[in-house]
Amino acid sequence: MTQEPVFDVAVVGGGPAGATAAHDLARRGRSVALIDKAGRIKPCGGAIPPRLIRDFNVPDRLLKARVTSARMISPKGVAVDMPIKGGFVGMVDRCEFDEWLRERAAASGAVRVTGDYESIARDEAGVAQLRYRVKGEAEPRTLRARLVIGADGALSQVGRQEVPGADKTRFVFAYHEVVATPPAGDPDRCEIHYRGALSPDFYAWIFPHGDTMSVGSGSANKGFSLKTSVRELRDVTGLAATATMRREGAPIPLKPLKRWDNGRDVVLAGDAAGVVAPASGEGIYYAMLGGRLAADAADDCLRTGDARALATARKRFMKAHGRVFFILGIMQYFWYRNDRLREAFVSMCKDPDVQRLTWEAYMNKELVRRDPMAHVRIFFKDLAHLLRLASP
């Protein structure tokens, strides 16, 4: 009987994190299996910053739009435009974008496996044996690997089975409808709606994707109807009659897990590790970076035989972006609590310092350290709004 081959790494989940990890490892000559279920598309606005395009060599043809302005709409209907001077936000269709990432991983040497992951066991030699099911087959299949990268989403089964604390994360639940772009639609502007009726603790959005648009909403309140919210948003924005291409919903984690590895042979990446930015809900860049760092950690572990290398994925990520996640978490806690604060938050977006620093930080994925007086001015403006010393 011929024994199954042992892969260096099995990557569970073929979204941006998993596909990036598989691509990076395969390019280094590691044998990689990329396990992904068929037909899964995450509800996502599809925004990617220029730094992602540069760091991960994303071709221009995948960009469905280049957003050069964001319109922030307050609970009272006040619209504040935030132009992006000297830059843009790229918009991708996750259906096309994710498949391109998986195909790139395969072109680099990763073996694509279609199936639903079930569990991990270990043989006498300690090699991981992954059980997964292929649609239409009565019995599960197995796949052997020295290491496992769990990139199987917010409700990661790999994480819940293997990493302590992975089952205790909090979520925002997101739902969107992809609709046809009307003739009068603005292809270069996204809209973000801060109104409690559309989301009591997050926001609703309209993001352009060329011929289509993502119309969605998110909330951590399980009793809040996201479908009703999106229907109302479409009604008030004149999109009720536009054709609906598809509907998608999923939980989105907004806080990195305290631990990403099991200290042995598993490390998490992407939504499975909780790396979606609070306040904004942005996740594609952080997922792909997390996948790259997980690949680095796995490669170091295979090279040295030291499982402690797996912990470096989280350490490196938090060193680079932990402060940003902390600040965005505070912003969400203070400004999204009620419509009065949301009104003040949108009003602050009129400020040129806020606009400039926001877009510079977003496009480059780092805090803007120069011009300290701009930060001081924003701090005192924040304080005035919180203490009701300034009117919205």
PDB file of N, CA, C and O in Angstrom, residues 18-61:
ATOM      1  N   GLY A  18      -5.071  32.789   3.251  1.00  0.00           N
ATOM      2  CA  GLY A  18      -4.604  31.449   2.923  1.00  0.00           C
ATOM      3  C   GLY A  18      -3.922  31.376   1.574  1.00  0.00           C
ATOM      4  O   GLY A  18      -2.869  30.731   1.424  1.00  0.00           O
ATOM      5  N   ALA A  19      -4.489  32.044   0.569  1.00  0.00           N
ATOM      6  CA  ALA A  19      -3.888  32.016  -0.761  1.00  0.00           C
ATOM      7  C   ALA A  19      -2.528  32.694  -0.771  1.00  0.00           C
ATOM      8  O   ALA A  19      -1.600  32.245  -1.458  1.00  0.00           O
ATOM      9  N   THR A  20      -2.374  33.772   0.002  1.00  0.00           N
ATOM     10  CA  THR A  20      -1.086  34.459   0.089  1.00  0.00           C
ATOM     11  C   THR A  20      -0.058  33.581   0.774  1.00  0.00           C
ATOM     12  O   THR A  20       1.097  33.479   0.320  1.00  0.00           O
ATOM     13  N   ALA A  21      -0.447  32.939   1.875  1.00  0.00           N
ATOM     14  CA  ALA A  21       0.474  32.043   2.582  1.00  0.00           C
ATOM     15  C   ALA A  21       0.925  30.903   1.669  1.00  0.00           C
ATOM     16  O   ALA A  21       2.114  30.563   1.610  1.00  0.00           O
ATOM     17  N   ALA A  22      -0.025  30.308   0.944  1.00  0.00           N
ATOM     18  CA  ALA A  22       0.315  29.199   0.045  1.00  0.00           C
ATOM     19  C   ALA A  22       1.251  29.664  -1.069  1.00  0.00           C
ATOM     20  O   ALA A  22       2.222  28.970  -1.421  1.00  0.00           O
ATOM     21  N   HIS A  23       0.981  30.831  -1.616  1.00  0.00           N
ATOM     22  CA  HIS A  23       1.826  31.385  -2.684  1.00  0.00           C
ATOM     23  C   HIS A  23       3.242  31.622  -2.193  1.00  0.00           C
ATOM     24  O   HIS A  23       4.230  31.217  -2.840  1.00  0.00           O
ATOM     25  N   ASP A  24       3.375  32.278  -1.030  1.00  0.00           N
ATOM     26  CA  ASP A  24       4.704  32.602  -0.520  1.00  0.00           C
ATOM     27  C   ASP A  24       5.509  31.341  -0.210  1.00  0.00           C
ATOM     28  O   ASP A  24       6.704  31.259  -0.514  1.00  0.00           O
ATOM     29  N   LEU A  25       4.865  30.342   0.395  1.00  0.00           N
ATOM     30  CA  LEU A  25       5.580  29.110   0.744  1.00  0.00           C
ATOM     31  C   LEU A  25       5.967  28.317  -0.498  1.00  0.00           C
ATOM     32  O   LEU A  25       7.079  27.778  -0.583  1.00  0.00           O
ATOM     33  N   ALA A  26       5.060  28.245  -1.469  1.00  0.00           N
ATOM     34  CA  ALA A  26       5.372  27.503  -2.689  1.00  0.00           C
ATOM     35  C   ALA A  26       6.528  28.148  -3.445  1.00  0.00           C
ATOM     36  O   ALA A  26       7.376  27.455  -4.015  1.00  0.00           O
ATOM     37  N   ARG A  27       6.575  29.471  -3.450  1.00  0.00           N
ATOM     38  CA  ARG A  27       7.673  30.167  -4.132  1.00  0.00           C
ATOM     39  C   ARG A  27       9.019  29.859  -3.487  1.00  0.00           C
ATOM     40  O   ARG A  27      10.063  29.924  -4.146  1.00  0.00           O
ATOM     41  N   ARG A  28       8.987  29.501  -2.206  1.00  0.00           N
ATOM     42  CA  ARG A  28      10.230  29.153  -1.501  1.00  0.00           C
ATOM     43  C   ARG A  28      10.595  27.679  -1.673  1.00  0.00           C
ATOM     44  O   ARG A  28      11.570  27.204  -1.075  1.00  0.00           O
ATOM     45  N   GLY A  29       9.805  26.963  -2.439  1.00  0.00           N
ATOM     46  CA  GLY A  29      10.105  25.563  -2.670  1.00  0.00           C
ATOM     47  C   GLY A  29       9.468  24.608  -1.689  1.00  0.00           C
ATOM     48  O   GLY A  29       9.738  23.394  -1.745  1.00  0.00           O
ATOM     49  N   ARG A  30       8.601  25.106  -0.823  1.00  0.00           N
ATOM     50  CA  ARG A  30       7.901  24.224   0.115  1.00  0.00           C
ATOM     51  C   ARG A  30       6.738  23.529  -0.595  1.00  0.00           C
ATOM     52  O   ARG A  30       6.100  24.118  -1.464  1.00  0.00           O
ATOM     53  N   SER A  31       6.489  22.274  -0.215  1.00  0.00           N
ATOM     54  CA  SER A  31       5.326  21.575  -0.768  1.00  0.00           C
ATOM     55  C   SER A  31       4.094  22.002   0.031  1.00  0.00           C
ATOM     56  O   SER A  31       4.076  21.926   1.261  1.00  0.00           O
ATOM     57  N   VAL A  32       3.078  22.482  -0.681  1.00  0.00           N
ATOM     58  CA  VAL A  32       1.925  23.118  -0.037  1.00  0.00           C
ATOM     59  C   VAL A  32       0.631  22.560  -0.619  1.00  0.00           C
ATOM     60  O   VAL A  32       0.489  22.444  -1.844  1.00  0.00           O
ATOM     61  N   ALA A  33      -0.319  22.252   0.256  1.00  0.00           N
ATOM     62  CA  ALA A  33      -1.682  21.932  -0.152  1.00  0.00           C
ATOM     63  C   ALA A  33      -2.592  23.061   0.302  1.00  0.00           C
ATOM     64  O   ALA A  33      -2.550  23.468   1.469  1.00  0.00           O
ATOM     65  N   LEU A  34      -3.397  23.571  -0.613  1.00  0.00           N
ATOM     66  CA  LEU A  34      -4.334  24.650  -0.307  1.00  0.00           C
ATOM     67  C   LEU A  34      -5.751  24.076  -0.351  1.00  0.00           C
ATOM     68  O   LEU A  34      -6.271  23.780  -1.425  1.00  0.00           O
ATOM     69  N   ILE A  35      -6.345  23.908   0.823  1.00  0.00           N
ATOM     70  CA  ILE A  35      -7.673  23.308   0.930  1.00  0.00           C
ATOM     71  C   ILE A  35      -8.712  24.407   1.032  1.00  0.00           C
ATOM     72  O   ILE A  35      -8.644  25.263   1.922  1.00  0.00           O
ATOM     73  N   ASP A  36      -9.688  24.394   0.145  1.00  0.00           N
ATOM     74  CA  ASP A  36     -10.703  25.437   0.149  1.00  0.00           C
ATOM     75  C   ASP A  36     -12.041  24.860  -0.279  1.00  0.00           C
ATOM     76  O   ASP A  36     -12.095  24.014  -1.178  1.00  0.00           O
ATOM     77  N   LYS A  37     -13.111  25.308   0.359  1.00  0.00           N
ATOM     78  CA  LYS A  37     -14.442  24.874  -0.052  1.00  0.00           C
ATOM     79  C   LYS A  37     -14.861  25.629  -1.307  1.00  0.00           C
ATOM     80  O   LYS A  37     -14.453  26.763  -1.526  1.00  0.00           O
ATOM     81  N   ALA A  38     -15.684  25.010  -2.116  1.00  0.00           N
ATOM     82  CA  ALA A  38     -16.069  25.609  -3.383  1.00  0.00           C
ATOM     83  C   ALA A  38     -17.164  26.650  -3.202  1.00  0.00           C
ATOM     84  O   ALA A  38     -18.060  26.492  -2.373  1.00  0.00           O
ATOM     85  N   GLY A  39     -17.073  27.734  -3.972  1.00  0.00           N
ATOM     86  CA  GLY A  39     -18.173  28.684  -4.077  1.00  0.00           C
ATOM     87  C   GLY A  39     -18.346  29.660  -2.933  1.00  0.00           C
ATOM     88  O   GLY A  39     -19.344  30.374  -2.883  1.00  0.00           O
ATOM     89  N   ARG A  40     -17.384  29.746  -2.007  1.00  0.00           N
ATOM     90  CA  ARG A  40     -17.526  30.639  -0.856  1.00  0.00           C
ATOM     91  C   ARG A  40     -17.014  32.018  -1.195  1.00  0.00           C
ATOM     92  O   ARG A  40     -15.873  32.189  -1.616  1.00  0.00           O
ATOM     93  N   ILE A  41     -17.864  33.051  -1.012  1.00  0.00           N
ATOM     94  CA  ILE A  41     -17.456  34.438  -1.214  1.00  0.00           C
ATOM     95  C   ILE A  41     -17.801  35.219   0.042  1.00  0.00           C
ATOM     96  O   ILE A  41     -18.941  35.205   0.501  1.00  0.00           O
ATOM     97  N   LYS A  42     -16.840  35.924   0.584  1.00  0.00           N
ATOM     98  CA  LYS A  42     -17.081  36.695   1.805  1.00  0.00           C
ATOM     99  C   LYS A  42     -17.756  38.021   1.464  1.00  0.00           C
ATOM    100  O   LYS A  42     -17.371  38.682   0.493  1.00  0.00           O
ATOM    101  N   PRO A  43     -18.772  38.427   2.270  1.00  0.00           N
ATOM    102  CA  PRO A  43     -19.352  39.759   2.064  1.00  0.00           C
ATOM    103  C   PRO A  43     -18.311  40.827   2.399  1.00  0.00           C
ATOM    104  O   PRO A  43     -17.796  40.861   3.509  1.00  0.00           O
ATOM    105  N   CYS A  44     -18.003  41.670   1.440  1.00  0.00           N
ATOM    106  CA  CYS A  44     -16.880  42.581   1.624  1.00  0.00           C
ATOM    107  C   CYS A  44     -17.028  43.734   0.658  1.00  0.00           C
ATOM    108  O   CYS A  44     -17.415  43.548  -0.503  1.00  0.00           O
ATOM    109  N   GLY A  45     -16.714  44.941   1.126  1.00  0.00           N
ATOM    110  CA  GLY A  45     -16.756  46.093   0.250  1.00  0.00           C
ATOM    111  C   GLY A  45     -15.702  46.052  -0.825  1.00  0.00           C
ATOM    112  O   GLY A  45     -15.826  46.684  -1.865  1.00  0.00           O
ATOM    113  N   GLY A  46     -14.613  45.293  -0.567  1.00  0.00           N
ATOM    114  CA  GLY A  46     -13.589  45.113  -1.591  1.00  0.00           C
ATOM    115  C   GLY A  46     -12.557  46.211  -1.685  1.00  0.00           C
ATOM    116  O   GLY A  46     -11.888  46.346  -2.713  1.00  0.00           O
ATOM    117  N   ALA A  47     -12.371  47.007  -0.607  1.00  0.00           N
ATOM    118  CA  ALA A  47     -11.416  48.115  -0.660  1.00  0.00           C
ATOM    119  C   ALA A  47     -10.001  47.628  -0.362  1.00  0.00           C
ATOM    120  O   ALA A  47      -9.775  46.892   0.605  1.00  0.00           O
ATOM    121  N   ILE A  48      -9.058  48.044  -1.199  1.00  0.00           N
ATOM    122  CA  ILE A  48      -7.645  47.716  -0.967  1.00  0.00           C
ATOM    123  C   ILE A  48      -6.809  48.984  -1.131  1.00  0.00           C
ATOM    124  O   ILE A  48      -7.038  49.778  -2.029  1.00  0.00           O
ATOM    125  N   PRO A  49      -5.834  49.192  -0.248  1.00  0.00           N
ATOM    126  CA  PRO A  49      -5.005  50.401  -0.316  1.00  0.00           C
ATOM    127  C   PRO A  49      -3.861  50.232  -1.308  1.00  0.00           C
ATOM    128  O   PRO A  49      -3.484  49.111  -1.669  1.00  0.00           O
ATOM    129  N   PRO A  50      -3.279  51.336  -1.745  1.00  0.00           N
ATOM    130  CA  PRO A  50      -2.131  51.264  -2.655  1.00  0.00           C
ATOM    131  C   PRO A  50      -0.983  50.423  -2.108  1.00  0.00           C
ATOM    132  O   PRO A  50      -0.288  49.761  -2.891  1.00  0.00           O
ATOM    133  N   ARG A  51      -0.788  50.415  -0.797  1.00  0.00           N
ATOM    134  CA  ARG A  51       0.322  49.621  -0.264  1.00  0.00           C
ATOM    135  C   ARG A  51       0.112  48.139  -0.549  1.00  0.00           C
ATOM    136  O   ARG A  51       1.074  47.415  -0.826  1.00  0.00           O
ATOM    137  N   LEU A  52      -1.128  47.646  -0.452  1.00  0.00           N
ATOM    138  CA  LEU A  52      -1.397  46.242  -0.777  1.00  0.00           C
ATOM    139  C   LEU A  52      -1.050  45.960  -2.226  1.00  0.00           C
ATOM    140  O   LEU A  52      -0.435  44.929  -2.539  1.00  0.00           O
ATOM    141  N   ILE A  53      -1.450  46.865  -3.107  1.00  0.00           N
ATOM    142  CA  ILE A  53      -1.183  46.676  -4.532  1.00  0.00           C
ATOM    143  C   ILE A  53       0.320  46.573  -4.777  1.00  0.00           C
ATOM    144  O   ILE A  53       0.783  45.730  -5.557  1.00  0.00           O
ATOM    145  N   ARG A  54       1.096  47.410  -4.078  1.00  0.00           N
ATOM    146  CA  ARG A  54       2.550  47.392  -4.231  1.00  0.00           C
ATOM    147  C   ARG A  54       3.166  46.140  -3.607  1.00  0.00           C
ATOM    148  O   ARG A  54       3.946  45.428  -4.245  1.00  0.00           O
ATOM    149  N   ASP A  55       2.826  45.879  -2.346  1.00  0.00           N
ATOM    150  CA  ASP A  55       3.484  44.806  -1.600  1.00  0.00           C
ATOM    151  C   ASP A  55       3.172  43.424  -2.151  1.00  0.00           C
ATOM    152  O   ASP A  55       3.992  42.502  -2.035  1.00  0.00           O
ATOM    153  N   PHE A  56       1.984  43.260  -2.728  1.00  0.00           N
ATOM    154  CA  PHE A  56       1.570  41.928  -3.175  1.00  0.00           C
ATOM    155  C   PHE A  56       1.407  41.829  -4.695  1.00  0.00           C
ATOM    156  O   PHE A  56       0.832  40.872  -5.196  1.00  0.00           O
ATOM    157  N   ASN A  57       1.927  42.829  -5.409  1.00  0.00           N
ATOM    158  CA  ASN A  57       1.983  42.791  -6.880  1.00  0.00           C
ATOM    159  C   ASN A  57       0.629  42.469  -7.504  1.00  0.00           C
ATOM    160  O   ASN A  57       0.498  41.554  -8.330  1.00  0.00           O
ATOM    161  N   VAL A  58      -0.384  43.233  -7.123  1.00  0.00           N
ATOM    162  CA  VAL A  58      -1.727  43.048  -7.673  1.00  0.00           C
ATOM    163  C   VAL A  58      -1.833  43.808  -8.991  1.00  0.00           C
ATOM    164  O   VAL A  58      -1.560  45.009  -9.038  1.00  0.00           O
ATOM    165  N   PRO A  59      -2.220  43.144 -10.070  1.00  0.00           N
ATOM    166  CA  PRO A  59      -2.299  43.831 -11.374  1.00  0.00           C
ATOM    167  C   PRO A  59      -3.474  44.793 -11.439  1.00  0.00           C
ATOM    168  O   PRO A  59      -4.524  44.573 -10.832  1.00  0.00           O
ATOM    169  N   ASP A  60      -3.307  45.847 -12.223  1.00  0.00           N
ATOM    170  CA  ASP A  60      -4.348  46.867 -12.359  1.00  0.00           C
ATOM    171  C   ASP A  60      -5.658  46.302 -12.898  1.00  0.00           C
ATOM    172  O   ASP A  60      -6.733  46.825 -12.595  1.00  0.00           O
ATOM    173  N   ARG A  61      -5.596  45.247 -13.680  1.00  0.00           N
ATOM    174  CA  ARG A  61      -6.817  44.712 -14.293  1.00  0.00           C
ATOM    175  C   ARG A  61      -7.808  44.186 -13.265  1.00  0.00           C
ATOM    176  O   ARG A  61      -8.987  44.017 -13.577  1.00  0.00           O
TER     177      ARG A  61
END
